[in-house]
mmCIF file of N, CA, C and O in Angstrom:
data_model
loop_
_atom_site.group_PDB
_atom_site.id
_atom_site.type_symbol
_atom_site.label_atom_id
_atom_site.label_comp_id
_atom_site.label_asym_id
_atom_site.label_seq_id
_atom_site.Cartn_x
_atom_site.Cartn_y
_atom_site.Cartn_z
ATOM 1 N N UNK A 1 40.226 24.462 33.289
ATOM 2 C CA UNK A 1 39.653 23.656 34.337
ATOM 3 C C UNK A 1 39.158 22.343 33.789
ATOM 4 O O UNK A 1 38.503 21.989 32.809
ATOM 5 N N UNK A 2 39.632 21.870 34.637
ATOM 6 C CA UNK A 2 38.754 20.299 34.441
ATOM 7 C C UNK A 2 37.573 19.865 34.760
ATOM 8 O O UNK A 2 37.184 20.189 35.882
ATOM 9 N N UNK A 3 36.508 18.886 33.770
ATOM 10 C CA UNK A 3 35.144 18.672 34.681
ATOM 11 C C UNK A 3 35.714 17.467 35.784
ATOM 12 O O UNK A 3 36.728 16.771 35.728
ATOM 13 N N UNK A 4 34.702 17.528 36.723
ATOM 14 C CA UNK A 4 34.670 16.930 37.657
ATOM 15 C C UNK A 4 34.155 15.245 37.275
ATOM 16 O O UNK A 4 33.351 15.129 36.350
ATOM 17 N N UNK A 5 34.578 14.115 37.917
ATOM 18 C CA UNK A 5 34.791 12.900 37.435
ATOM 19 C C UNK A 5 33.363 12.601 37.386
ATOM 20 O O UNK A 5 32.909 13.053 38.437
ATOM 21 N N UNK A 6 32.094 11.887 36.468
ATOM 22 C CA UNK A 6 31.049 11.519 36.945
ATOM 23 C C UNK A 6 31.002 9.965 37.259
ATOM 24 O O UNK A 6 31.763 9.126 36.776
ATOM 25 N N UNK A 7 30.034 9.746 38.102
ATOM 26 C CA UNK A 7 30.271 8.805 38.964
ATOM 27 C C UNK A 7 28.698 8.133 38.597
ATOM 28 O O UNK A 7 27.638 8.611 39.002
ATOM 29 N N UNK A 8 28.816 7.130 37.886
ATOM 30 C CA UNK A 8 27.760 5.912 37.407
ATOM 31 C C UNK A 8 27.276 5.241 38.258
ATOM 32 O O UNK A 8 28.115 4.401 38.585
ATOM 33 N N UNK A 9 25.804 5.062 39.171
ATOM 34 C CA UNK A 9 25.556 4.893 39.897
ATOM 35 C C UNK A 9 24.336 4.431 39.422
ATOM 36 O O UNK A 9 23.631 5.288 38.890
ATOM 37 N N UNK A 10 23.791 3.004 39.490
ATOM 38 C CA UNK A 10 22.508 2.227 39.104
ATOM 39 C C UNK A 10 21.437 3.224 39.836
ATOM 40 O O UNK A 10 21.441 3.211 41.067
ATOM 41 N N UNK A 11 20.370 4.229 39.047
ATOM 42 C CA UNK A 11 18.895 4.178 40.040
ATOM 43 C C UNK A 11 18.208 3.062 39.811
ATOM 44 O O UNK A 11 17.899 2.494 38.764
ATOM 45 N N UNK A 12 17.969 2.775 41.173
ATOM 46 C CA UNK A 12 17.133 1.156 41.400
ATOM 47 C C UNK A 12 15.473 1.662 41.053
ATOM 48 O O UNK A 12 14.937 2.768 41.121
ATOM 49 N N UNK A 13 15.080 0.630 40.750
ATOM 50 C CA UNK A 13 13.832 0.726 39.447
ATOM 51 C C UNK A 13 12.834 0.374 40.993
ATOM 52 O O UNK A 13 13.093 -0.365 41.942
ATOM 53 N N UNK A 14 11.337 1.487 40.644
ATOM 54 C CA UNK A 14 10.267 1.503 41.320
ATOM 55 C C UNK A 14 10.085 0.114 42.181
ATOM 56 O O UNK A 14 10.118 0.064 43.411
ATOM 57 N N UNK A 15 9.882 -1.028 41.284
ATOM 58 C CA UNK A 15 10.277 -2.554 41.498
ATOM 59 C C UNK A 15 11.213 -2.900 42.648
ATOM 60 O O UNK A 15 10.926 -3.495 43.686
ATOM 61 N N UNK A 16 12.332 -2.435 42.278
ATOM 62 C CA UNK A 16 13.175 -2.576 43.532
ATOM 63 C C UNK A 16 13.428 -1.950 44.503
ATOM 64 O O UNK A 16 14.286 -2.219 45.343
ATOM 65 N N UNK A 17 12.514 -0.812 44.476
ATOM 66 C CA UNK A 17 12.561 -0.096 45.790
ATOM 67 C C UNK A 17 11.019 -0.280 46.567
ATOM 68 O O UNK A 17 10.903 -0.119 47.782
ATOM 69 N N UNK A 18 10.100 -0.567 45.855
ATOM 70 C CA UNK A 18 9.006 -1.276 46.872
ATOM 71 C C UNK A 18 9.321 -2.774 47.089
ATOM 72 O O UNK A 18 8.728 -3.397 47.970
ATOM 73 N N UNK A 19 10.325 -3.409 46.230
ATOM 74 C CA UNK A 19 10.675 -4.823 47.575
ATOM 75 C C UNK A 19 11.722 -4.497 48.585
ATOM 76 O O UNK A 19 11.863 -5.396 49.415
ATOM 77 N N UNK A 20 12.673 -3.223 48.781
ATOM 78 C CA UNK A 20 13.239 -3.539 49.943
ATOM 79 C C UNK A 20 12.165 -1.969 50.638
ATOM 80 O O UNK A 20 12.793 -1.038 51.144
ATOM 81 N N UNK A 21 11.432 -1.938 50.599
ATOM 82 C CA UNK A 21 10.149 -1.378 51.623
ATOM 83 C C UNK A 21 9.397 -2.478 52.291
ATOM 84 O O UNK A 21 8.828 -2.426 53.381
ATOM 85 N N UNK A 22 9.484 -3.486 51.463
ATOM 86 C CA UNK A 22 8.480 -4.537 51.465
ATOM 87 C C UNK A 22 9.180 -5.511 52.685
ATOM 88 O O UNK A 22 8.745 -5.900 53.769
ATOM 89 N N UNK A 23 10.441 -5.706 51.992
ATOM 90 C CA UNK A 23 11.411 -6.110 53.013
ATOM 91 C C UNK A 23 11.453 -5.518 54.724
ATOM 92 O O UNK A 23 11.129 -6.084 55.768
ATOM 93 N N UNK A 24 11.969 -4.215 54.472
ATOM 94 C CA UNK A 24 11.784 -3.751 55.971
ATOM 95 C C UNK A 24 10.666 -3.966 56.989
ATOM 96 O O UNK A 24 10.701 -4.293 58.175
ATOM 97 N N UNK A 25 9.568 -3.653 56.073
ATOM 98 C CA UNK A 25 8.033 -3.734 57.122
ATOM 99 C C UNK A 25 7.674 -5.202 57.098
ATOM 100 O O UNK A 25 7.626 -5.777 58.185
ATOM 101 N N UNK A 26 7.420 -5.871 56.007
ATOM 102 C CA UNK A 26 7.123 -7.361 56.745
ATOM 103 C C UNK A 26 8.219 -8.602 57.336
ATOM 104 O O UNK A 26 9.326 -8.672 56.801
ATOM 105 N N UNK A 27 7.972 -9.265 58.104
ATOM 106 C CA UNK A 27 8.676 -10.419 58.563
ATOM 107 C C UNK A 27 8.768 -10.993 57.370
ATOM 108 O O UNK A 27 8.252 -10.487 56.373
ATOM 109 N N UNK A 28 9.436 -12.113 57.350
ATOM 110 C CA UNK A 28 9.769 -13.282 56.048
ATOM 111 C C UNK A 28 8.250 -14.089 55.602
ATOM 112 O O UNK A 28 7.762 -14.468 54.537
ATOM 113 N N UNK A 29 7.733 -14.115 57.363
ATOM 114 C CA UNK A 29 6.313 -15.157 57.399
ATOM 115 C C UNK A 29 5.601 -14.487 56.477
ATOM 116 O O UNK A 29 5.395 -15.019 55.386
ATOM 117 N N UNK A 30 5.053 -13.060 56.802
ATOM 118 C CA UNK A 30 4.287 -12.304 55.724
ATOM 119 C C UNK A 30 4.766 -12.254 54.033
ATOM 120 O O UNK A 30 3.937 -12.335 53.127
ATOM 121 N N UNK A 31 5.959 -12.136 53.846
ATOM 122 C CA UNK A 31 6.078 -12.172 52.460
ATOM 123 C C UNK A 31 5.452 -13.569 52.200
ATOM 124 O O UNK A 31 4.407 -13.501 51.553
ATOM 125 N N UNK A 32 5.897 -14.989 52.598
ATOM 126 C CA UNK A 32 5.519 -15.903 52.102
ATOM 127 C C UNK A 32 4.296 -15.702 51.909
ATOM 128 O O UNK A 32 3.969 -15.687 50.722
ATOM 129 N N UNK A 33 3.320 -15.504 52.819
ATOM 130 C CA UNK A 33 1.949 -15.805 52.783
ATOM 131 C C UNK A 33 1.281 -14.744 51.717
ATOM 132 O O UNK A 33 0.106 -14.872 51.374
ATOM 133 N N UNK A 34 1.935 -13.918 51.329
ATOM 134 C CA UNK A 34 1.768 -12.911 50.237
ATOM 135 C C UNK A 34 1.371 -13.943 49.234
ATOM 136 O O UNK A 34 0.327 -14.330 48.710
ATOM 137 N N UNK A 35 3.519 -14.415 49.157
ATOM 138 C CA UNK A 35 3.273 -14.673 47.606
ATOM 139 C C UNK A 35 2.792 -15.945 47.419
ATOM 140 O O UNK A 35 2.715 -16.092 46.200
ATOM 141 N N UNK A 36 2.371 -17.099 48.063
ATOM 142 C CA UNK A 36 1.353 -18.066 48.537
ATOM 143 C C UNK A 36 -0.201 -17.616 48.096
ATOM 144 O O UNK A 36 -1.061 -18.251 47.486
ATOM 145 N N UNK A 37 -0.211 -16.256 48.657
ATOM 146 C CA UNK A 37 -1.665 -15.670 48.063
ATOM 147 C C UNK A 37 -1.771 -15.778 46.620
ATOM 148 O O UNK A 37 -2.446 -16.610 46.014
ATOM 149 N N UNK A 38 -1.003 -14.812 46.095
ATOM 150 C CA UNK A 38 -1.080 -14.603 44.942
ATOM 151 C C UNK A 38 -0.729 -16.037 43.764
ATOM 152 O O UNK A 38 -1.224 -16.032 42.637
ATOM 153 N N UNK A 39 -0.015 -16.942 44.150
ATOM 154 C CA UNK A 39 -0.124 -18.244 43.335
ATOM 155 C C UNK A 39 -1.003 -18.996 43.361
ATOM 156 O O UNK A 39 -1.103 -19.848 42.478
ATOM 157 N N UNK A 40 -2.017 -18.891 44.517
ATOM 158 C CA UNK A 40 -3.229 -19.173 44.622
ATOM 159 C C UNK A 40 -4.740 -18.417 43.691
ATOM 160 O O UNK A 40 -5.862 -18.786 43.344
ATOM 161 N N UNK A 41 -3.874 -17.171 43.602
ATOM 162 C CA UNK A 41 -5.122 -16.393 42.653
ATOM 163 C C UNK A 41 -4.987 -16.756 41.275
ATOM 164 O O UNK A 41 -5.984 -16.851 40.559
ATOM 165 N N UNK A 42 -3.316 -17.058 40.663
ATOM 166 C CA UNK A 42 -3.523 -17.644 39.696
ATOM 167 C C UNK A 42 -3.646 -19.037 39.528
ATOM 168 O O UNK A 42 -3.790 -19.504 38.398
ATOM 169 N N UNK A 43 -3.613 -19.619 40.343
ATOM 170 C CA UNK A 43 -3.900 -20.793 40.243
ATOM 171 C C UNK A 43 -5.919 -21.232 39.946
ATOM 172 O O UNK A 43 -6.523 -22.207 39.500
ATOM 173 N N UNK A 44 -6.340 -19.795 40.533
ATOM 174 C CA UNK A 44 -7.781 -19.422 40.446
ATOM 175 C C UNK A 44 -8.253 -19.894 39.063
ATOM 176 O O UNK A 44 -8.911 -20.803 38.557
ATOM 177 N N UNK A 45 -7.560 -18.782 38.719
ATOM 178 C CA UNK A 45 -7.693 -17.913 37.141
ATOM 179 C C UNK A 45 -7.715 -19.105 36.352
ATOM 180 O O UNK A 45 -8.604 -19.308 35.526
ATOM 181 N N UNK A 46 -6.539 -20.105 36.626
ATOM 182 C CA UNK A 46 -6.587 -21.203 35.557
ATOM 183 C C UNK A 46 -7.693 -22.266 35.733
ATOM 184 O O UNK A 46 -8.264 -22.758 34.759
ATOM 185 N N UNK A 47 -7.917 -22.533 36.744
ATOM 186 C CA UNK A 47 -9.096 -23.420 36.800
ATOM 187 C C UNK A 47 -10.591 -22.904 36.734
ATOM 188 O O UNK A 47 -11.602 -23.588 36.895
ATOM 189 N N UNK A 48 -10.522 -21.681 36.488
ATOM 190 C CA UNK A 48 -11.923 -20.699 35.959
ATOM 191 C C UNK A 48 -11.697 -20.884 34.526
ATOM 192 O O UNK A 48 -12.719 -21.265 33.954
ATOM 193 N N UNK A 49 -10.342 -20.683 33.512
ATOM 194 C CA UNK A 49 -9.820 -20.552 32.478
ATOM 195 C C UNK A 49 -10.835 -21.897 31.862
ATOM 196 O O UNK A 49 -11.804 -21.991 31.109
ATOM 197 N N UNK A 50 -9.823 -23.004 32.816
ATOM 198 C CA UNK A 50 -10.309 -24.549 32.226
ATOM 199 C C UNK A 50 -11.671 -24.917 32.402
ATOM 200 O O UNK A 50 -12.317 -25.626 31.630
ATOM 201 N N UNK A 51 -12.158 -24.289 33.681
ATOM 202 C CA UNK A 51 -14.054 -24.386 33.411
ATOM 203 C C UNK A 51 -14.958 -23.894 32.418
ATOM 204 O O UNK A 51 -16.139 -24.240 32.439
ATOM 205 N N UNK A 52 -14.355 -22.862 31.267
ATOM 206 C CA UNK A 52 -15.087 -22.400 30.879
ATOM 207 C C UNK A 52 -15.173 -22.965 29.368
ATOM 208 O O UNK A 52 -16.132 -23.066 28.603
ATOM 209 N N UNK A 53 -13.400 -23.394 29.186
ATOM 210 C CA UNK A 53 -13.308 -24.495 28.132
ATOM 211 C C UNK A 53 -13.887 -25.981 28.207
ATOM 212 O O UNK A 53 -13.971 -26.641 27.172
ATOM 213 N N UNK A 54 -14.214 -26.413 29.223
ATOM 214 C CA UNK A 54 -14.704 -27.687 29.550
ATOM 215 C C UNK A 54 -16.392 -27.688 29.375
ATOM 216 O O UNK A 54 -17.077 -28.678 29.122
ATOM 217 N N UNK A 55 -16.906 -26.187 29.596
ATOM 218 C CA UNK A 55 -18.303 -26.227 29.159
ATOM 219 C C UNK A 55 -18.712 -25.792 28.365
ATOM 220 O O UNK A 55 -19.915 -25.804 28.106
ATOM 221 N N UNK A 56 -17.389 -24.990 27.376
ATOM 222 C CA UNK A 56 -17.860 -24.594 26.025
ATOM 223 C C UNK A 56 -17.998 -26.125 25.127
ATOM 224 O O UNK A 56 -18.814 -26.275 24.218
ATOM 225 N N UNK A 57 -17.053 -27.172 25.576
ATOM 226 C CA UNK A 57 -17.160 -28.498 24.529
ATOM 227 C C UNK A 57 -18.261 -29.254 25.394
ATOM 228 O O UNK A 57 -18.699 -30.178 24.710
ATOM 229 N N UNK A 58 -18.923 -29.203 26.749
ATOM 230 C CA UNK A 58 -20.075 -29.772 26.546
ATOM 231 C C UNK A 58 -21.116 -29.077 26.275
ATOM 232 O O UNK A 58 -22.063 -29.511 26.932
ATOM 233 N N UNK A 59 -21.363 -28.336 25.722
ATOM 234 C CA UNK A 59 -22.483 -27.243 25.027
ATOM 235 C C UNK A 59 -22.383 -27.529 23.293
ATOM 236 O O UNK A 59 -23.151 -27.402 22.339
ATOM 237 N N UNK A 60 -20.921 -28.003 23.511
ATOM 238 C CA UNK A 60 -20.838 -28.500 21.519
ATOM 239 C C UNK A 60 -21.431 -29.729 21.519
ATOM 240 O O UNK A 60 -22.142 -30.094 20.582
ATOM 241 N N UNK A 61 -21.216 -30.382 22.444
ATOM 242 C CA UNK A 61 -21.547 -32.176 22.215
ATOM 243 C C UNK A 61 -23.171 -32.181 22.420
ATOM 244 O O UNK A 61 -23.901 -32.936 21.777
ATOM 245 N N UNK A 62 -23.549 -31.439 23.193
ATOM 246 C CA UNK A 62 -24.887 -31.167 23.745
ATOM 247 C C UNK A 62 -25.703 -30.984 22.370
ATOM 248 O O UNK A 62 -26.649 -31.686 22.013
ATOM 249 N N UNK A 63 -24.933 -29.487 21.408
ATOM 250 C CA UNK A 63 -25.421 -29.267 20.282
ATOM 251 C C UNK A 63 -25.599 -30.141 19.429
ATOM 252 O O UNK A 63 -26.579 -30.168 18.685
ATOM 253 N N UNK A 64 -24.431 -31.185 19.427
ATOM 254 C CA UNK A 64 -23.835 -32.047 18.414
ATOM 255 C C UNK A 64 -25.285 -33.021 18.209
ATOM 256 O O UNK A 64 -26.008 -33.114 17.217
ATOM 257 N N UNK A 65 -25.387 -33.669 19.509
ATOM 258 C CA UNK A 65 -26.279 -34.472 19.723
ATOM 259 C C UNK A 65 -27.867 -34.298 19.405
ATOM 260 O O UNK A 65 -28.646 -35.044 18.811
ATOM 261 N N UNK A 66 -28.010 -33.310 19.889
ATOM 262 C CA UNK A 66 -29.556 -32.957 19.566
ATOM 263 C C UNK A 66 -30.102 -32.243 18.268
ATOM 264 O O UNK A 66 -31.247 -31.867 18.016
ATOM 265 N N UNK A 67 -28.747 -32.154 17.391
ATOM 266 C CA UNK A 67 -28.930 -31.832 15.689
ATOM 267 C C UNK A 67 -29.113 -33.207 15.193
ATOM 268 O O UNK A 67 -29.731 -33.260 14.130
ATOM 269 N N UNK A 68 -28.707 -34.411 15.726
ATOM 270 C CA UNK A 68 -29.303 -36.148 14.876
ATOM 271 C C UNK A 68 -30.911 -36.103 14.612
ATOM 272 O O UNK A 68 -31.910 -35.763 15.245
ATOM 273 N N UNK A 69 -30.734 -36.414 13.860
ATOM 274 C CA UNK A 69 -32.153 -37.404 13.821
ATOM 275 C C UNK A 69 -32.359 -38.839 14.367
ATOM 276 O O UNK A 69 -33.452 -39.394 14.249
#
């Protein structure tokens, strides 16, 4: 007897099966405003990032200054 032919068939990765879930239930409008959200949160992140570098060097200059005589 012969085995039977196997047949190679991609399983689509967790990833790609919650975007076409994602797909079915929201309109197009909702995805945008999703991912609009979320470039907005990192867009957060970086300007929290850069606030915190911008007041670590005025806390140096601050230091800098008030070590003169």
């Amino acid at each position: 007897m012969q085995a039977a032919p196997v047949r190679a068939t991609a399983i689509p990765s967790f990833t790609d099966a919650l975007r076409a879930v994602e797909s079915l239930l929201m309109s197009s409008g909702h995805r945008t405003a999703r991912r609009n959200a979320w470039t907005s949160v990192l867009e957060d992140r970086r300007r929290a990032k850069d606030r915190v570098e911008a007041q670590r060097v005025l806390d140096q200059v601050a230091v800098a200054r008030s070590a003169r005589p």
